[in-house]
Amino acid sequence: MKTFRILVAHAPRDVASAGILGLAAGLGTAAMLALANSAISDPAQRTAAGGLQFLAVVTVVLIATAGSQIVLVRLAQGIVLDLQHRLLRAILAAPLPALERIGNPRLLAALTADVNAVSRAAPWIAGLWVNAVGLLGCLAYLAWLSPSLLAVLFGVLVAGGFVYRVLMMRGFSWIRAAHRARDDLYRHFRSVTEGLKELKIHQHWRERFAGHVFRTDAQRFRDARVRGTSIFALTGAWGVTLFFLAIGALVYVAPGVTAVDDAILMKYAVTILFMITPLRGLLNSVPEVGQANVALDRIEALDLDLDAAPSTTQSVAAHAAPTFHTITLEGVRFRFPQGDGEDTPFELGPIDFTLRAGERVFLVGGNGSGKSTLAKVLTGLYPIAGGRILVDGQPVDAADGPNDGGRMDDYRAHFSGVFAEGFVFDELLGPSPEEPSANGEVQRLLERLELTRRVRVEGRRFSTTALSTGQRKRLGLLATCLEPRPVYVFDEWAAEQDPRFKEVFYRELLPELARQGKTVVAITHDDRYFDGADRVVRLDEGKIVEDEAVTVAGRAP
């Protein structure tokens, strides 16, 4: 059971404590039954001392049951925090193409619904253990009363248990289908939030999305959940009914098979009726724990390294920006992984390219020519499949992940930028010896980018990121310029800006960065501003087809 193994691995002492408490509760339950049965069958045992003994056992069961559940509930919340943290680190450590392949909806489902399913299972594990021990204690008591009658009881339970297992496996298959449908719902939720303007403006799109696309997958999720939980309900009812069948077998079948004492038969019937309550708790636990196992299977299916270690290069990024003279790509290739049913995936390269410190390089070309892919390879976001990357003639290890010793993080520390699909955090995360809001450069950039009416910097946090696309790009530019890194990458930054801000970007900001000694790589279609570059590199079908220096009057090529 994966869920139980995680509990043991996370805190073996707590699990052991919960187990001991659960054992005490289960054995106490069996002891209560034995004391009650003895008092019923023998009036001489109905004494004050017997009543106090019974009350003491009840108190032990109460304390042990509550204690076991409290320990496991607290443990479960610790596991949720740990699992979410490990999963987050694994996502941050994984290669970008692998994450793009998984997709944001699936990652979001893993971080939320799947992890929460594990959390919900912990209290049920406590109940499962307590009830299982209680049932075993009752069976041991029944074996002491009459082994032959217990054999009849086992025959009924084994036959019924086979049906129970078949039903349970069928229920889990529907729950897995529901999880897959839920991934599609997360994708639709993202479509609503990110495509709200398009849906608002197109009534036909809106009606089809809400009435067909979303509703179809929502119904698929609902149907799978209903079928799965209905089968679980049927399974639980069958498990309880099985014990009534057992009573019937003992009353009507057992006397014809073996000699039966009426007093023992009565104790058997009372004990089996008593066992229904812990049995119901046990049967209710199985679906919850099973769903947690399904969630863990889905997390494992992401194929992420949940033991990814923290970056070892935090001190480098925090204290000194790296310097370089040249960054060179020699015969570099990159190819997107091919999925089922896809055409031949896009391939970049071989690329031979050298970036010199202080240059302004414009990457140009048609849509799909490989500009953004080259930028992601250059910045170390995409791992290369061939060739090598060199910094000042020294090769960079192309490995990427928790076992690369932070070498790719060292390399990526050369870059900052704003990507076409970039995200603006609501907090300045970069290193700073002082609060950014106390830095005059922040206010200067806010004024320069005309954001002072919309955004304030309070401590390290932006007052809002609810801005237009162009304004968010400007805010991203501000955050980038505060990073003490030598190379800035701008992927179609000016695409969402009005003509005036395009002029500011190309004619004022880029030259200012050049005067600061920054290296700029800009992906652009704005050919009227090509004279603002030192070099224009043109791509087509994943290859560099032109790399020319720009000669401008009054400026050396």
XYZ file of C-alpha atoms in Angstrom:
557
model
C 0.000 0.000 0.000
C 1.752 3.149 -1.275
C 0.018 5.515 1.135
C 1.054 3.501 4.179
C 4.643 3.219 2.892
C 4.797 7.016 2.555
C 3.549 7.423 6.118
C 6.186 5.013 7.396
C 8.965 6.642 5.367
C 7.988 10.143 6.493
C 7.714 9.517 10.238
C 8.193 5.895 11.323
C 7.942 6.753 15.033
C 4.585 8.480 14.619
C 3.281 5.561 12.576
C 4.512 3.155 15.229
C 2.800 5.218 17.943
C -0.434 5.310 15.949
C -0.138 1.579 15.351
C 0.302 0.797 19.043
C -2.656 3.010 19.946
C -4.726 1.392 17.209
C -3.759 -2.063 18.457
C -4.844 -1.098 21.973
C -8.152 0.241 20.623
C -8.792 -2.898 18.580
C -7.958 -5.287 21.364
C -10.007 -3.182 23.765
C -12.970 -3.495 21.406
C -12.651 -7.268 21.460
C -12.283 -7.198 25.262
C -15.475 -5.119 25.624
C -17.339 -7.703 23.578
C -16.008 -10.598 25.652
C -16.936 -8.854 28.927
C -20.441 -8.029 27.656
C -21.027 -11.579 26.398
C -19.832 -13.083 29.682
C -22.138 -10.814 31.678
C -25.085 -11.683 29.435
C -24.542 -15.438 29.701
C -23.568 -15.500 33.410
C -25.611 -13.284 35.791
C -22.992 -13.821 38.504
C -20.580 -11.583 36.579
C -22.961 -8.613 36.602
C -21.208 -6.952 39.511
C -20.003 -3.419 40.261
C -16.419 -4.585 39.794
C -17.329 -6.025 36.391
C -19.016 -2.762 35.422
C -15.939 -0.748 36.457
C -13.755 -3.128 34.477
C -15.967 -2.648 31.428
C -15.860 1.153 31.890
C -12.048 1.075 32.135
C -11.817 -0.830 28.847
C -14.209 1.671 27.196
C -11.981 4.532 28.406
C -8.888 2.852 26.968
C -10.621 2.337 23.618
C -11.748 5.981 23.550
C -8.293 7.391 24.320
C -6.466 4.966 22.031
C -8.840 5.502 19.101
C -8.727 9.302 19.336
C -4.961 9.295 19.923
C -4.303 7.119 16.880
C -6.383 9.355 14.634
C -4.865 12.594 15.980
C -1.320 11.325 15.409
C -2.078 10.267 11.835
C -4.024 13.436 10.978
C -1.105 15.593 12.109
C 1.245 13.329 10.235
C -0.896 13.594 7.103
C -0.702 17.382 7.043
C 3.066 17.169 7.352
C 3.132 14.746 4.446
C 1.010 17.080 2.309
C 3.441 19.932 2.945
C 6.428 17.685 2.266
C 4.925 16.090 -0.829
C 3.886 19.431 -2.327
C 7.325 20.856 -1.604
C 9.101 17.858 -3.125
C 6.807 17.903 -6.125
C 7.409 21.625 -6.597
C 11.171 21.113 -6.419
C 10.906 18.211 -8.863
C 8.988 20.408 -11.316
C 11.568 23.186 -11.007
C 14.418 20.693 -11.501
C 12.901 18.876 -14.492
C 13.863 19.773 -18.077
C 11.506 22.329 -19.589
C 10.522 20.166 -22.614
C 9.409 17.370 -20.273
C 7.230 19.793 -18.323
C 5.753 21.246 -21.513
C 4.962 17.696 -22.560
C 3.112 16.988 -19.296
C 1.189 20.254 -19.539
C 0.120 22.802 -16.957
C -3.314 21.231 -16.212
C -1.737 17.896 -15.280
C 0.912 19.556 -13.107
C -1.734 21.652 -11.379
C -3.864 18.559 -10.731
C -0.858 16.812 -9.175
C -0.063 19.760 -6.897
C -3.652 20.142 -5.710
C -6.155 17.316 -6.128
C -3.700 14.393 -6.128
C -1.785 15.615 -3.085
C -5.054 16.360 -1.265
C -6.248 12.807 -1.968
C -3.221 11.554 -0.047
C -4.058 13.933 2.799
C -7.665 12.726 3.015
C -6.543 9.123 3.288
C -4.551 9.494 6.518
C -7.503 9.633 8.955
C -9.021 6.671 7.145
C -5.782 4.754 7.576
C -6.111 5.303 11.328
C -9.683 3.999 11.223
C -8.660 1.140 8.963
C -6.002 0.014 11.419
C -8.212 0.334 14.492
C -11.133 -1.463 12.847
C -8.933 -4.177 11.346
C -7.379 -4.953 14.739
C -10.837 -4.928 16.326
C -12.141 -7.398 13.750
C -9.119 -9.644 14.204
C -9.654 -9.539 17.953
C -13.293 -10.546 17.482
C -12.283 -13.397 15.171
C -9.774 -14.582 17.751
C -12.561 -14.533 20.356
C -14.816 -16.522 17.997
C -12.014 -19.043 17.415
C -11.736 -19.478 21.176
C -15.493 -20.035 21.420
C -15.734 -22.617 18.607
C -13.146 -23.336 15.858
C -15.659 -25.402 13.871
C -18.173 -22.558 13.693
C -15.350 -20.201 12.693
C -14.562 -22.506 9.747
C -18.144 -22.132 8.518
C -17.881 -18.368 8.964
C -14.607 -18.244 7.001
C -16.156 -20.175 4.137
C -18.864 -17.543 3.761
C -16.389 -14.657 4.132
C -13.933 -16.033 1.549
C -16.667 -16.544 -1.052
C -18.090 -13.088 -0.382
C -14.608 -11.552 -0.288
C -13.985 -12.622 -3.880
C -17.078 -10.708 -5.019
C -15.985 -7.748 -2.886
C -12.577 -7.626 -4.579
C -14.055 -7.786 -8.095
C -16.417 -4.918 -7.314
C -13.658 -2.850 -5.678
C -11.300 -3.213 -8.649
C -14.107 -2.139 -10.966
C -14.737 0.912 -8.809
C -11.065 1.907 -8.917
C -11.053 1.668 -12.718
C -13.831 4.275 -12.833
C -11.987 6.475 -10.338
C -8.912 6.416 -12.595
C -11.139 7.437 -15.499
C -12.507 10.282 -13.368
C -8.971 11.497 -12.655
C -8.219 11.571 -16.377
C -11.413 13.536 -17.030
C -10.503 15.940 -14.227
C -7.251 16.776 -16.045
C -9.357 17.940 -18.992
C -11.474 20.056 -16.636
C -8.347 21.771 -15.323
C -7.439 22.515 -18.923
C -10.882 24.043 -19.481
C -10.622 26.088 -16.279
C -7.387 27.523 -17.613
C -9.082 28.266 -20.937
C -11.795 30.226 -19.130
C -9.374 32.363 -17.135
C -6.886 32.983 -19.943
C -9.339 33.148 -22.843
C -12.055 35.157 -21.146
C -11.900 38.082 -23.581
C -12.148 35.807 -26.620
C -15.093 33.943 -25.130
C -16.810 37.205 -24.213
C -16.518 38.625 -27.700
C -17.590 35.480 -29.588
C -21.040 34.297 -28.552
C -20.779 31.191 -30.736
C -17.450 30.230 -29.164
C -18.840 30.917 -25.699
C -21.946 28.832 -26.194
C -20.045 25.950 -27.764
C -17.359 26.015 -25.072
C -19.819 26.112 -22.167
C -22.562 24.001 -23.698
C -20.508 21.372 -25.473
C -16.760 21.328 -24.863
C -16.787 21.929 -21.114
C -20.091 20.186 -20.447
C -19.014 17.029 -22.287
C -15.874 16.592 -20.185
C -17.664 17.681 -17.002
C -20.305 15.020 -17.634
C -17.558 12.478 -18.308
C -15.975 13.368 -14.964
C -19.353 13.266 -13.210
C -20.333 9.921 -14.739
C -17.018 8.304 -13.864
C -17.179 9.604 -10.297
C -20.811 8.522 -9.891
C -20.113 5.053 -11.228
C -16.984 4.639 -9.133
C -18.537 5.854 -5.886
C -21.744 3.909 -6.595
C -19.737 0.728 -6.970
C -17.935 1.564 -3.727
C -21.319 2.049 -2.029
C -22.509 -1.289 -3.418
C -19.267 -2.907 -2.288
C -19.637 -1.531 1.235
C -23.242 -2.683 1.435
C -22.209 -6.115 0.180
C -19.511 -6.343 2.869
C -22.029 -5.605 5.634
C -24.656 -7.921 4.121
C -22.036 -10.637 4.019
C -22.040 -10.765 7.808
C -25.802 -11.152 7.869
C -25.370 -14.040 5.451
C -22.795 -15.419 7.855
C -25.341 -15.314 10.681
C -27.807 -17.125 8.444
C -25.208 -19.769 7.620
C -24.455 -20.291 11.320
C -28.140 -20.555 12.230
C -29.391 -22.672 9.307
C -26.332 -24.472 7.924
C -23.867 -24.987 10.767
C -26.190 -27.176 12.918
C -26.353 -29.661 10.043
C -22.555 -29.763 9.732
C -21.329 -29.786 13.323
C -22.687 -29.973 16.855
C -23.650 -26.469 17.981
C -24.232 -25.298 21.532
C -27.090 -22.790 21.622
C -25.239 -20.519 24.091
C -22.166 -20.413 21.870
C -24.330 -19.868 18.810
C -25.939 -16.897 20.572
C -22.507 -15.457 21.409
C -21.466 -15.905 17.790
C -24.548 -14.042 16.566
C -24.046 -11.185 19.040
C -20.341 -10.953 18.165
C -20.995 -10.868 14.419
C -23.624 -8.136 14.886
C -21.084 -6.217 16.954
C -18.472 -6.635 14.184
C -20.681 -4.859 11.638
C -19.758 -1.400 12.944
C -15.948 -1.822 12.675
C -16.488 -3.673 9.397
C -18.423 -0.736 7.979
C -15.606 1.588 9.054
C -13.066 -0.731 7.452
C -15.004 -0.937 4.192
C -15.418 2.843 4.080
C -11.651 3.231 4.554
C -10.693 1.076 1.587
C -12.014 3.395 -1.192
C -10.402 6.477 0.372
C -7.042 4.777 0.803
C -7.371 3.266 -2.663
C -8.008 6.687 -4.194
C -4.891 7.972 -2.447
C -2.950 5.129 -4.052
C -4.386 6.084 -7.455
C -3.284 9.689 -6.831
C 0.224 8.530 -5.918
C 0.328 6.414 -9.075
C -0.529 9.518 -11.082
C 2.196 11.539 -9.349
C 4.706 8.771 -10.062
C 3.526 8.646 -13.693
C 4.787 12.220 -14.128
C 8.265 10.649 -13.984
C 9.664 13.515 -11.933
C 12.475 13.164 -9.434
C 10.761 13.777 -6.089
C 14.142 13.675 -4.356
C 15.467 16.632 -6.358
C 17.944 18.525 -4.240
C 17.902 22.304 -3.744
C 20.121 24.322 -6.036
C 23.769 24.437 -4.938
C 24.398 27.776 -6.650
C 22.265 30.135 -4.589
C 25.321 31.930 -3.256
C 26.585 32.562 -6.805
C 23.318 34.171 -7.877
C 23.034 36.156 -4.673
C 26.488 37.701 -4.512
C 28.107 38.041 -7.908
C 26.804 38.140 -11.439
C 28.944 35.989 -13.755
C 31.019 37.649 -16.451
C 31.978 36.417 -19.905
C 33.552 37.484 -23.167
C 31.905 35.001 -25.495
C 29.150 32.387 -25.345
C 29.435 29.977 -28.263
C 27.098 27.324 -29.650
C 29.022 24.746 -31.706
C 26.942 22.379 -33.819
C 24.115 22.595 -31.289
C 20.958 20.618 -31.976
C 17.636 20.434 -30.207
C 14.615 18.343 -31.064
C 11.214 18.324 -29.397
C 10.179 14.850 -28.213
C 7.631 13.232 -30.489
C 4.289 12.192 -29.053
C 1.796 9.616 -30.214
C 0.081 10.589 -33.440
C 2.295 13.626 -34.031
C 4.018 14.559 -37.245
C 7.796 14.829 -37.343
C 8.688 17.211 -34.486
C 10.488 20.505 -35.054
C 14.277 20.285 -34.980
C 16.704 23.126 -34.375
C 20.216 23.024 -35.759
C 22.935 22.395 -36.238
C 23.555 25.900 -34.888
C 26.930 27.658 -34.904
C 26.591 30.970 -33.118
C 28.738 33.218 -30.961
C 27.399 35.886 -28.618
C 29.921 38.522 -27.576
C 29.702 40.575 -24.412
C 28.062 43.955 -24.910
C 26.402 43.084 -28.238
C 22.857 43.808 -29.287
C 21.761 40.845 -31.385
C 18.369 40.688 -33.088
C 16.971 37.233 -33.913
C 14.621 37.490 -36.872
C 12.709 35.129 -39.131
C 9.236 33.934 -39.944
C 6.843 32.289 -37.526
C 8.041 28.805 -36.678
C 11.577 29.483 -37.867
C 13.074 28.598 -34.464
C 13.800 32.000 -32.909
C 12.180 31.301 -29.524
C 13.571 27.767 -29.487
C 17.074 29.108 -30.091
C 16.589 31.617 -27.257
C 15.559 28.809 -24.891
C 18.535 26.698 -25.954
C 20.889 29.668 -25.548
C 19.587 30.394 -22.044
C 19.821 26.740 -20.980
C 16.071 26.223 -20.710
C 16.120 23.500 -23.385
C 18.783 20.771 -23.029
C 20.756 20.273 -26.225
C 20.705 16.958 -28.065
C 24.011 17.474 -29.852
C 26.949 19.825 -30.121
C 28.208 21.861 -27.208
C 27.937 25.232 -25.477
C 31.104 27.082 -24.473
C 31.646 30.089 -22.213
C 34.961 31.786 -23.002
C 36.064 28.581 -24.685
C 35.182 26.330 -21.748
C 32.439 23.759 -22.456
C 29.291 23.823 -20.347
C 28.033 20.452 -19.163
C 24.666 20.070 -20.913
C 23.246 17.921 -18.113
C 20.179 19.360 -16.445
C 18.675 18.200 -13.194
C 19.390 17.613 -9.514
C 22.523 15.571 -10.286
C 24.350 18.083 -12.467
C 25.923 19.786 -9.473
C 24.216 23.056 -10.344
C 26.331 23.536 -13.492
C 23.355 24.483 -15.638
C 22.202 26.891 -12.926
C 25.669 28.455 -13.063
C 25.280 28.845 -16.806
C 21.711 30.151 -16.636
C 22.885 32.772 -14.133
C 24.239 34.682 -17.160
C 20.690 35.368 -18.386
C 17.549 37.213 -17.487
C 14.718 38.250 -19.742
C 11.104 38.548 -20.726
C 9.731 35.687 -22.807
C 6.755 35.777 -25.144
C 4.712 33.601 -22.784
C 6.454 35.036 -19.742
C 4.927 35.328 -16.304
C 5.186 38.336 -14.001
C 5.520 37.405 -10.336
C 3.841 39.669 -7.827
C 7.060 39.845 -5.828
C 10.637 40.745 -6.733
C 12.420 37.458 -6.101
C 15.914 38.466 -7.143
C 18.782 39.251 -4.769
C 18.995 42.750 -3.389
C 21.080 44.179 -0.532
C 18.203 46.526 0.300
C 14.469 46.554 -0.029
C 13.722 47.201 -3.723
C 11.136 49.831 -2.794
C 13.948 51.839 -1.165
C 15.977 51.671 -4.371
C 15.705 54.816 -6.503
C 16.213 52.699 -9.628
C 12.835 51.041 -9.090
C 10.998 54.343 -9.017
C 12.973 55.610 -11.994
C 12.013 52.575 -14.055
C 8.372 52.815 -13.000
C 8.301 56.400 -14.231
C 10.238 55.582 -17.399
C 7.805 52.776 -18.233
C 4.795 54.921 -17.249
C 3.563 52.504 -14.590
C 3.474 54.791 -11.554
C -0.294 55.293 -11.814
C -0.971 51.562 -11.816
C 1.810 49.947 -9.784
C 3.627 50.612 -6.556
C 6.441 48.566 -5.053
C 5.708 47.874 -1.393
C 8.717 46.207 0.176
C 9.474 43.529 -2.403
C 5.926 43.186 -3.698
C 4.112 44.835 -6.576
C 0.803 46.355 -5.538
C -0.845 44.651 -8.551
C -0.091 42.599 -11.627
C -3.648 42.930 -12.994
C -2.492 44.910 -16.004
C -2.874 44.921 -19.750
C -0.569 42.611 -21.720
C 1.667 45.504 -22.728
C 1.841 46.810 -19.160
C 2.692 43.350 -17.816
C 5.513 43.153 -20.342
C 6.774 46.516 -19.093
C 6.578 45.303 -15.506
C 8.493 42.194 -16.526
C 11.113 44.424 -18.134
C 11.452 46.337 -14.871
C 12.015 43.121 -12.891
C 14.537 41.963 -15.501
C 16.522 45.200 -15.418
C 16.860 44.901 -11.638
C 18.612 41.543 -12.063
C 22.419 41.974 -12.021
C 22.977 39.643 -14.961
C 25.060 40.271 -18.074
C 22.645 39.045 -20.791
C 19.042 40.134 -21.277
C 16.769 38.170 -23.614
C 13.603 39.811 -24.949
C 11.229 37.553 -26.886
C 8.887 39.760 -28.945
C 8.794 42.239 -26.058
C 7.605 45.094 -28.260
C 4.840 43.082 -29.956
C 2.162 44.247 -27.488
C 3.449 47.826 -27.142
C 2.048 50.886 -28.858
C 4.270 52.688 -31.409
C 5.474 55.176 -28.830
C 6.730 52.490 -26.470
C 8.314 50.587 -29.334
C 10.286 53.743 -30.022
C 11.267 53.999 -26.349
C 12.330 50.353 -26.249
C 14.463 50.316 -29.385
C 15.810 53.884 -29.347
C 16.227 54.530 -25.622
C 16.156 51.424 -23.421
C 18.332 49.141 -25.566
C 21.035 51.794 -26.070
C 20.933 52.497 -22.331
C 21.475 48.826 -21.574
C 24.363 48.814 -24.042
C 25.958 51.744 -22.234
C 25.668 49.749 -19.009
C 27.637 46.952 -20.664
C 24.654 44.612 -20.948
C 24.360 42.099 -23.745
C 20.940 42.015 -25.413
C 19.341 39.263 -27.489
C 16.018 40.447 -28.879
C 13.569 38.428 -30.955
C 11.742 40.861 -33.180
C 9.806 41.437 -36.399
C 10.224 45.213 -36.275
C 12.534 45.631 -39.274
C 12.384 49.417 -39.074
C 14.495 49.174 -35.915
C 17.099 46.721 -37.201
C 19.603 49.572 -37.299
C 19.545 49.492 -33.488
C 21.309 46.109 -33.490
C 24.981 45.237 -33.793
C 24.048 42.023 -35.587
C 20.939 40.614 -37.200
C 20.706 36.823 -37.170
C 18.043 35.339 -39.443
C 16.629 31.858 -38.943
C 14.613 29.642 -41.249
C 13.402 26.093 -40.594
C 15.523 25.775 -37.463
C 18.796 26.930 -39.019
C 20.742 30.185 -39.155
C 20.665 31.355 -42.752
C 22.126 34.818 -42.211
C 24.333 36.449 -39.576
C 25.332 39.968 -40.534
C 26.804 42.925 -38.691
C 24.784 46.106 -38.927
C 26.628 49.152 -40.184
C 25.197 52.470 -39.092
C 26.698 55.852 -39.847
C 28.683 57.010 -36.888
C 28.868 53.565 -35.303
C 31.447 50.878 -35.916
C 30.096 47.542 -37.159
